[in-house]
PDB file of C-alpha atoms in Angstrom:
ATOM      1  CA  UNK B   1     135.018 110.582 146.695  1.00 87.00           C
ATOM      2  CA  UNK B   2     131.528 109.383 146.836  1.00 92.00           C
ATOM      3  CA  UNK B   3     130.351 106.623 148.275  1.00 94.00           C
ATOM      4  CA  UNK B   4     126.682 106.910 148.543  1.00 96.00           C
ATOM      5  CA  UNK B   5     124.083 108.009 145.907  1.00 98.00           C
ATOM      6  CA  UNK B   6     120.707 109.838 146.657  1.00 98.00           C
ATOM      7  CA  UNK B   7     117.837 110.869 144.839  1.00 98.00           C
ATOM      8  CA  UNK B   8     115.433 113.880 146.313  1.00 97.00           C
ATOM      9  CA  UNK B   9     112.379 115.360 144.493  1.00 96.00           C
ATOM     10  CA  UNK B  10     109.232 116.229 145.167  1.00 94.00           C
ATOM     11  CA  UNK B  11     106.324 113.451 146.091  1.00 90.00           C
ATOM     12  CA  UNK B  12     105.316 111.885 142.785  1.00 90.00           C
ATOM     13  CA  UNK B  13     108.206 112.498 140.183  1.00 95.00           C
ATOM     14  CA  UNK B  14     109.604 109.239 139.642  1.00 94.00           C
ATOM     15  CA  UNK B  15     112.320 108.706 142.403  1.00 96.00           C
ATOM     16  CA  UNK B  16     111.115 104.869 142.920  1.00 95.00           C
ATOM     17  CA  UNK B  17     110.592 104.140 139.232  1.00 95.00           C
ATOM     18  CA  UNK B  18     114.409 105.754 138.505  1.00 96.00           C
ATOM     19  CA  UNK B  19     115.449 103.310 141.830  1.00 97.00           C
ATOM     20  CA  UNK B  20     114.059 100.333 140.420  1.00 95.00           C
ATOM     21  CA  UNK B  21     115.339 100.909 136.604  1.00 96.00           C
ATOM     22  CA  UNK B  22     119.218 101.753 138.324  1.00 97.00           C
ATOM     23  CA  UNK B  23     118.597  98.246 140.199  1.00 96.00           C
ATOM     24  CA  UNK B  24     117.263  96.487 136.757  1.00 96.00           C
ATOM     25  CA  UNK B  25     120.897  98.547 135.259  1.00 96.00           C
ATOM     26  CA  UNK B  26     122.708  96.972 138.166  1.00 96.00           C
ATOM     27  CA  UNK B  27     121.790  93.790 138.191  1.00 94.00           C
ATOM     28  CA  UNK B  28     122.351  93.016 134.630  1.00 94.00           C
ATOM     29  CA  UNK B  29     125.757  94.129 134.769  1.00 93.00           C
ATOM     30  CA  UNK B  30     126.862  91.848 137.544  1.00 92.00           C
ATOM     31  CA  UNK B  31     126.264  93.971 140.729  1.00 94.00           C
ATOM     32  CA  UNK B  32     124.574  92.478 143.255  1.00 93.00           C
ATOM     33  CA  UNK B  33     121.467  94.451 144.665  1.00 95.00           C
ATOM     34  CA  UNK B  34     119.287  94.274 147.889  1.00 95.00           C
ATOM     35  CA  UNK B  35     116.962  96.577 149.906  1.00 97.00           C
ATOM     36  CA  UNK B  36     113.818  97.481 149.991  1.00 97.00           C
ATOM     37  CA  UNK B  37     111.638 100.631 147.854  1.00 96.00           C
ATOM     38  CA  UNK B  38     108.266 101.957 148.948  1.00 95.00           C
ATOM     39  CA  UNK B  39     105.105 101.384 147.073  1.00 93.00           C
ATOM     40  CA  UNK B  40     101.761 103.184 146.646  1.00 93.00           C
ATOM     41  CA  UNK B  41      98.612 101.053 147.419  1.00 95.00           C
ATOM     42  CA  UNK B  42      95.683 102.369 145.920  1.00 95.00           C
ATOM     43  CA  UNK B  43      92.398 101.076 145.841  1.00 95.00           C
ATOM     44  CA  UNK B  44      89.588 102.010 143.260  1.00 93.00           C
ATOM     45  CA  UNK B  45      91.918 104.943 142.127  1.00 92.00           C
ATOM     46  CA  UNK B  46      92.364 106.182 145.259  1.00 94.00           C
ATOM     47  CA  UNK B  47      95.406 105.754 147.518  1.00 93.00           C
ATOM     48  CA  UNK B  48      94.875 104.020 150.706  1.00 96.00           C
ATOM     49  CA  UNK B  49      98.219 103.805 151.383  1.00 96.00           C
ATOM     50  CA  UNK B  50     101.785 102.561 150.924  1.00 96.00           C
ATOM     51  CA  UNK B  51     104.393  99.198 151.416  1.00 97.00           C
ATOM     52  CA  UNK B  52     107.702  98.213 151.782  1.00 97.00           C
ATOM     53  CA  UNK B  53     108.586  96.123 149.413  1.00 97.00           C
ATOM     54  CA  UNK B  54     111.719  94.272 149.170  1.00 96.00           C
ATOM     55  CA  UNK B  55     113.978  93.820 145.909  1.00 94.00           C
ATOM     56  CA  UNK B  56     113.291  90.080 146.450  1.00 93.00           C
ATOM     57  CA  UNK B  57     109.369  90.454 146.171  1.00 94.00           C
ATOM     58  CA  UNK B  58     107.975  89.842 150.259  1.00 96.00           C
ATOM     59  CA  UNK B  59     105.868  93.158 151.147  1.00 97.00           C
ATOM     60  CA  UNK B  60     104.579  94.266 154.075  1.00 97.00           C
ATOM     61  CA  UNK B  61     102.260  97.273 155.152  1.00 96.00           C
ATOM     62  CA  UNK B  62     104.190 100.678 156.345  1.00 97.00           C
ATOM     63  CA  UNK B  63     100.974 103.101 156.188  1.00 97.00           C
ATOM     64  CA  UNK B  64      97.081 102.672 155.199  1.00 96.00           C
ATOM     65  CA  UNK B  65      94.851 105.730 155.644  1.00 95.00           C
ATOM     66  CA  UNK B  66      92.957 105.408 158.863  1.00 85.00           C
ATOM     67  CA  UNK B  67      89.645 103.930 158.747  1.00 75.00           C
ATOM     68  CA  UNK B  68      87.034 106.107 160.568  1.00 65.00           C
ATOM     69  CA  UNK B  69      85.073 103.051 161.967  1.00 62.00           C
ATOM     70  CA  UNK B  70      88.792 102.661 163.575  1.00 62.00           C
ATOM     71  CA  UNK B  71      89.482 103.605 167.174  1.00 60.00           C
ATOM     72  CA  UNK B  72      92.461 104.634 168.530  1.00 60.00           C
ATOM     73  CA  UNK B  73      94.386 101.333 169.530  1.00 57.00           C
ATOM     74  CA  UNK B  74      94.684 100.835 173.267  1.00 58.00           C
ATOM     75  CA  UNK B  75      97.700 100.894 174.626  1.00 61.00           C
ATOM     76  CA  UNK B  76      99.553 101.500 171.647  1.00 68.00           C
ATOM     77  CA  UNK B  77     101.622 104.340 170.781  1.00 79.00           C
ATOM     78  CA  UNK B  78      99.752 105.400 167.141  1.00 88.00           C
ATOM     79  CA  UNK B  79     102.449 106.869 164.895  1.00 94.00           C
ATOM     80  CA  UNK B  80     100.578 109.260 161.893  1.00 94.00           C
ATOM     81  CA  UNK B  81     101.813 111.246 158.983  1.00 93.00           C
ATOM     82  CA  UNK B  82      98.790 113.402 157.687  1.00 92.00           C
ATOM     83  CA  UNK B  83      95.675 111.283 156.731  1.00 93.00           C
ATOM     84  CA  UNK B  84      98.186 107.823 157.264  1.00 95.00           C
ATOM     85  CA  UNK B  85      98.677 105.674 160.019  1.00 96.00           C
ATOM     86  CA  UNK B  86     101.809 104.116 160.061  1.00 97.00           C
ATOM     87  CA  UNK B  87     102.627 100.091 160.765  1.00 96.00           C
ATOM     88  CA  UNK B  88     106.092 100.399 162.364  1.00 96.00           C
ATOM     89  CA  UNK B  89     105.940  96.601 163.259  1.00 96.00           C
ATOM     90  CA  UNK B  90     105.396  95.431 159.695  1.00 97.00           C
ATOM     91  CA  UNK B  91     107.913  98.207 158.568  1.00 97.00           C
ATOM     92  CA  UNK B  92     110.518  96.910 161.145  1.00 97.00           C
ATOM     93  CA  UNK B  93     110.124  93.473 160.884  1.00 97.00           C
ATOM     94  CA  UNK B  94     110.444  93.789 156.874  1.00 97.00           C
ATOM     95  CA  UNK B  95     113.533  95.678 156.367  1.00 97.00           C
ATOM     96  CA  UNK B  96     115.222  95.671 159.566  1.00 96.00           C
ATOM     97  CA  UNK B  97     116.529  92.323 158.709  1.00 96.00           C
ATOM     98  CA  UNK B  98     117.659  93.458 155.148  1.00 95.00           C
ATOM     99  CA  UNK B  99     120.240  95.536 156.973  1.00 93.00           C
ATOM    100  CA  UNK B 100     121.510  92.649 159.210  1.00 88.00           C
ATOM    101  CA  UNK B 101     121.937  90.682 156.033  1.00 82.00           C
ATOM    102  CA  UNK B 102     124.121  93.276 154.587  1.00 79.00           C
ATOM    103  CA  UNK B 103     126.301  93.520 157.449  1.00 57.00           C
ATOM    104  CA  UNK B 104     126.688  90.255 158.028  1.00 58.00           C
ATOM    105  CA  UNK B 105     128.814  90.056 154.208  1.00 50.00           C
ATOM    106  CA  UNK B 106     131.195  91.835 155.768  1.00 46.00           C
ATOM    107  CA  UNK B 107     132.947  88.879 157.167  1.00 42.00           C
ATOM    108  CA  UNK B 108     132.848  87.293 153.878  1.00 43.00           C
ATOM    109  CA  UNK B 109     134.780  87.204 151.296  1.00 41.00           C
ATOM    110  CA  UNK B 110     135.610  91.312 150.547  1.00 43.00           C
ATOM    111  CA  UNK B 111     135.192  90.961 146.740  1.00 44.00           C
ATOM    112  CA  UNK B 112     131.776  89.958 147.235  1.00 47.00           C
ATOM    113  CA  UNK B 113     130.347  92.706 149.261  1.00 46.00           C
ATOM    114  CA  UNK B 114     132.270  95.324 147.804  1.00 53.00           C
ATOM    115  CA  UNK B 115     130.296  94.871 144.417  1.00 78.00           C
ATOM    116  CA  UNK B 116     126.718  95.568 146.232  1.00 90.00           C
ATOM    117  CA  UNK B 117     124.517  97.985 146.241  1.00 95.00           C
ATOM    118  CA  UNK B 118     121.957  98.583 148.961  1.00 96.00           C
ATOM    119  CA  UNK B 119     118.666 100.190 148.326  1.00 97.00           C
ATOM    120  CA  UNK B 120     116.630 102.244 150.708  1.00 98.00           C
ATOM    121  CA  UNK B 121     113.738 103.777 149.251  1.00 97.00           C
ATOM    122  CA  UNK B 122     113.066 106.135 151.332  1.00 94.00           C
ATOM    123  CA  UNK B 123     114.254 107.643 154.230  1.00 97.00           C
ATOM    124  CA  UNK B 124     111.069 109.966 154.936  1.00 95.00           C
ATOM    125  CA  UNK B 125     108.914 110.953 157.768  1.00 94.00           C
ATOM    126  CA  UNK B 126     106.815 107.630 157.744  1.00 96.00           C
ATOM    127  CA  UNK B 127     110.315 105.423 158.049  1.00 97.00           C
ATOM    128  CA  UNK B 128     112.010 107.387 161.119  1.00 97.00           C
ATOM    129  CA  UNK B 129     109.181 107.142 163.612  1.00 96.00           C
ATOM    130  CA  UNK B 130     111.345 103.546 163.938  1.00 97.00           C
ATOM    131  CA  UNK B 131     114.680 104.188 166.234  1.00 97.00           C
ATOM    132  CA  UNK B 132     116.247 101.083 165.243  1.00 97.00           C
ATOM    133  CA  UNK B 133     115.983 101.769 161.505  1.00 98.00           C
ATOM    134  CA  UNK B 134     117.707 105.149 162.015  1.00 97.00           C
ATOM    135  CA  UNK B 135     120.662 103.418 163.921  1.00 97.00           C
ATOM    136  CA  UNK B 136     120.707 100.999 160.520  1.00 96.00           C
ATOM    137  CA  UNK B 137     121.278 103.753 158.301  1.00 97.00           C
ATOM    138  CA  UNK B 138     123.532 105.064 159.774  1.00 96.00           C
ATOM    139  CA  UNK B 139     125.669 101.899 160.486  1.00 95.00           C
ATOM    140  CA  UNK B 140     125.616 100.920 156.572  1.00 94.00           C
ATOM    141  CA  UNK B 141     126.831 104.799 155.912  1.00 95.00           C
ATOM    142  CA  UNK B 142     129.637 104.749 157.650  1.00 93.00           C
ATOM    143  CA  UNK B 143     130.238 101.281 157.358  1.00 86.00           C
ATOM    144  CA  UNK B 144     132.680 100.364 153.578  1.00 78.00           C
ATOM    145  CA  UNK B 145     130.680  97.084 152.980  1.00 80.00           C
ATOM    146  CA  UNK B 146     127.918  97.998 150.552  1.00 89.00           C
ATOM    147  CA  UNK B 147     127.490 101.388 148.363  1.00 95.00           C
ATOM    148  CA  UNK B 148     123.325 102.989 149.637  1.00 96.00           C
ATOM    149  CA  UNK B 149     121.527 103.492 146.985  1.00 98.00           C
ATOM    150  CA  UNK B 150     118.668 105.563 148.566  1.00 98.00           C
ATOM    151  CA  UNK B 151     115.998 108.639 147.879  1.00 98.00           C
ATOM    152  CA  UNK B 152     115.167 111.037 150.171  1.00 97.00           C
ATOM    153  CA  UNK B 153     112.360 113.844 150.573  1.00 95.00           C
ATOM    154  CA  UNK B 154     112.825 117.333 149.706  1.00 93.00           C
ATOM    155  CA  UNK B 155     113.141 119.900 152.592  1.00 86.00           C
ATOM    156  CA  UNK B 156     109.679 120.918 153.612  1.00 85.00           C
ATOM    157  CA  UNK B 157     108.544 122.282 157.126  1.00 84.00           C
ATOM    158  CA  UNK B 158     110.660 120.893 159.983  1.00 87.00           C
ATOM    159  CA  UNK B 159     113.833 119.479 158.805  1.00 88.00           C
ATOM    160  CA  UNK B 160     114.047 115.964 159.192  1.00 92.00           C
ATOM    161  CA  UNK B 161     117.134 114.929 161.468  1.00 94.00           C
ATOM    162  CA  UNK B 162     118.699 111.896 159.491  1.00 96.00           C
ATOM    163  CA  UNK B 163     117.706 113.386 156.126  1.00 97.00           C
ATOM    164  CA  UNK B 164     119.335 116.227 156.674  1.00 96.00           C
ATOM    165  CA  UNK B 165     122.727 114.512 157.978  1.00 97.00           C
ATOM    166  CA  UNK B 166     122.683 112.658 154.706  1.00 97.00           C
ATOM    167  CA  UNK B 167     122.104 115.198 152.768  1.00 96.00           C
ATOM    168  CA  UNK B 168     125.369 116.587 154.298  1.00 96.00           C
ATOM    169  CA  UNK B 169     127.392 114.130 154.147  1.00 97.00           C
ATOM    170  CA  UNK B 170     130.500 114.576 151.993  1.00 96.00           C
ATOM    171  CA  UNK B 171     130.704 110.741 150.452  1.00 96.00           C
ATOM    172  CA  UNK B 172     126.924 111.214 149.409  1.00 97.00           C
ATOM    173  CA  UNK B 173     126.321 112.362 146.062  1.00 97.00           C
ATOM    174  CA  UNK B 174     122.556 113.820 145.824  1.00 97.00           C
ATOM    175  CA  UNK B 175     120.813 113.964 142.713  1.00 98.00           C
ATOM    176  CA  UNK B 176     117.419 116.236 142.213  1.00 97.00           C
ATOM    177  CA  UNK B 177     114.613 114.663 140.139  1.00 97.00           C
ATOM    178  CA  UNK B 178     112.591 116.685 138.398  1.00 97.00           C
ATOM    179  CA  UNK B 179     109.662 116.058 135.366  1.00 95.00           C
ATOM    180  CA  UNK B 180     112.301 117.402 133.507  1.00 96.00           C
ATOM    181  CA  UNK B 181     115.160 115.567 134.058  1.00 96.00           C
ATOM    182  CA  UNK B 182     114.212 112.382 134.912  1.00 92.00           C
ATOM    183  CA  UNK B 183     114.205 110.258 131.713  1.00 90.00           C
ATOM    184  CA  UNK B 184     117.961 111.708 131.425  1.00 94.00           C
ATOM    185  CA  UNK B 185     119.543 111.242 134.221  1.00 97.00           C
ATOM    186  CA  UNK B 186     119.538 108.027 134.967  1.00 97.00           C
ATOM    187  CA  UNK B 187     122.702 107.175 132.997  1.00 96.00           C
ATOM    188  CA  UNK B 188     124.438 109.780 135.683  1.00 97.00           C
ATOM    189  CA  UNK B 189     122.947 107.571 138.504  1.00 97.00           C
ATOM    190  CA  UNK B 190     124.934 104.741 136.967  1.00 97.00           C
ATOM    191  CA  UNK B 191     127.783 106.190 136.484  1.00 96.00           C
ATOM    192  CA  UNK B 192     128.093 107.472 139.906  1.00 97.00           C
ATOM    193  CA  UNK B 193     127.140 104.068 141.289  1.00 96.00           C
ATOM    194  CA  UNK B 194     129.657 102.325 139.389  1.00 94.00           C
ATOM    195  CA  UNK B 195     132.487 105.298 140.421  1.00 94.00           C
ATOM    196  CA  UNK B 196     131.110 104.591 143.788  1.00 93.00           C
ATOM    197  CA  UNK B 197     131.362 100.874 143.687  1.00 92.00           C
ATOM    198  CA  UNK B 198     135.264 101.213 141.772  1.00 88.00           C
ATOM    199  CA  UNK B 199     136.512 103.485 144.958  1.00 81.00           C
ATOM    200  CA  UNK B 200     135.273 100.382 147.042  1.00 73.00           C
ATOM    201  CA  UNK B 201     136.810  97.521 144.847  1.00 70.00           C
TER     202      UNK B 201
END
């Protein structure tokens, strides 16, 4: 039985836009939603970067292209992915907390928890340079408070550790997007959400 749901694609196909019409979905039919999803930032057509933004609107940096008047910070561990640096304290600080929250329902009232859905948008190459998000993840997959709704990247190059183990996992249902399929298949999102959510009423 599933418990999870996870979207994979390649960069640019609408995994974010399908995440945040399944939350619109969600929320109007009484499911409570939280999380974060990741966000281009471009600037004068180009993109400079992305941020995390959280389903409740507060945003923070994760990655801006690196400015070549920049010097390496001193001191400072600098985490990269290609042309991007990476702001692991703005990252952390943003949607670390989002996962505490969700825990912490599970000392309320069951009924309450069981009908949420948590979104992580994505777990990628950018998000796992941070140790205690990994941990998170893996605490609200194995944990029976909330059903993940999350995406994840397609394999390419070195296999990413976490995204691989979730990709694995027997209670997580993956679904490819393609430029093909993905005005269709969102009503199959839903319905494995709300299977998912059911299993946990």
């Amino acid at each position: 039985m599933f418990k999870h749901v996870f979207l994979t694609g390649p960069p640019g196909v609408g995994k974010t836009t399908l995440v945040q019409k399944a939350c619109e979905a969600l929320v109007s039919s009484g499911v409570g939603v939280e999380g974060f999803y990741t966000e281009e930032v471009r600037e004068g057509g180009r993109r400079v970067g992305f941020d995390v933004v959280t389903l409740t609107g507060a945003r923070g940096h994760l990655s801006r292209i690196r400015d070549s008047r920049d010097s390496q910070p001193h001191g400072r561990r600098e985490y990269t992915v290609g042309q991007y640096v990476v702001d692991l304290p703005s990252f952390e600080n943003l949607a670390l907390p989002l996962f505490r929250n969700i825990g912490s329902a599970d000392g309320s009232s069951s009924s309450s928890s069981s009908r949420k859905v948590f979104v992580i948008d994505e777990i990628g190459k950018m998000e796992l340079f941070s140790q205690s998000f990994i941990r998170a993840v893996r605490q609200t997959l194995d944990s029976s408070s909330c059903t993940i709704l999350g995406t994840i990247p397609i394999p390419k190059g070195k296999p990413l550790g976490l995204v691989e183990e979730v990709r694995n996992r027997r209670d997580v249902k993956v679904f490819t997007v393609s430029k093909e399929n993905r005005n269709a298949i969102l009503q199959d999102i839903l319905e494995t959400l709300q299977e998912c959510l059911k299993s946990k009423a």
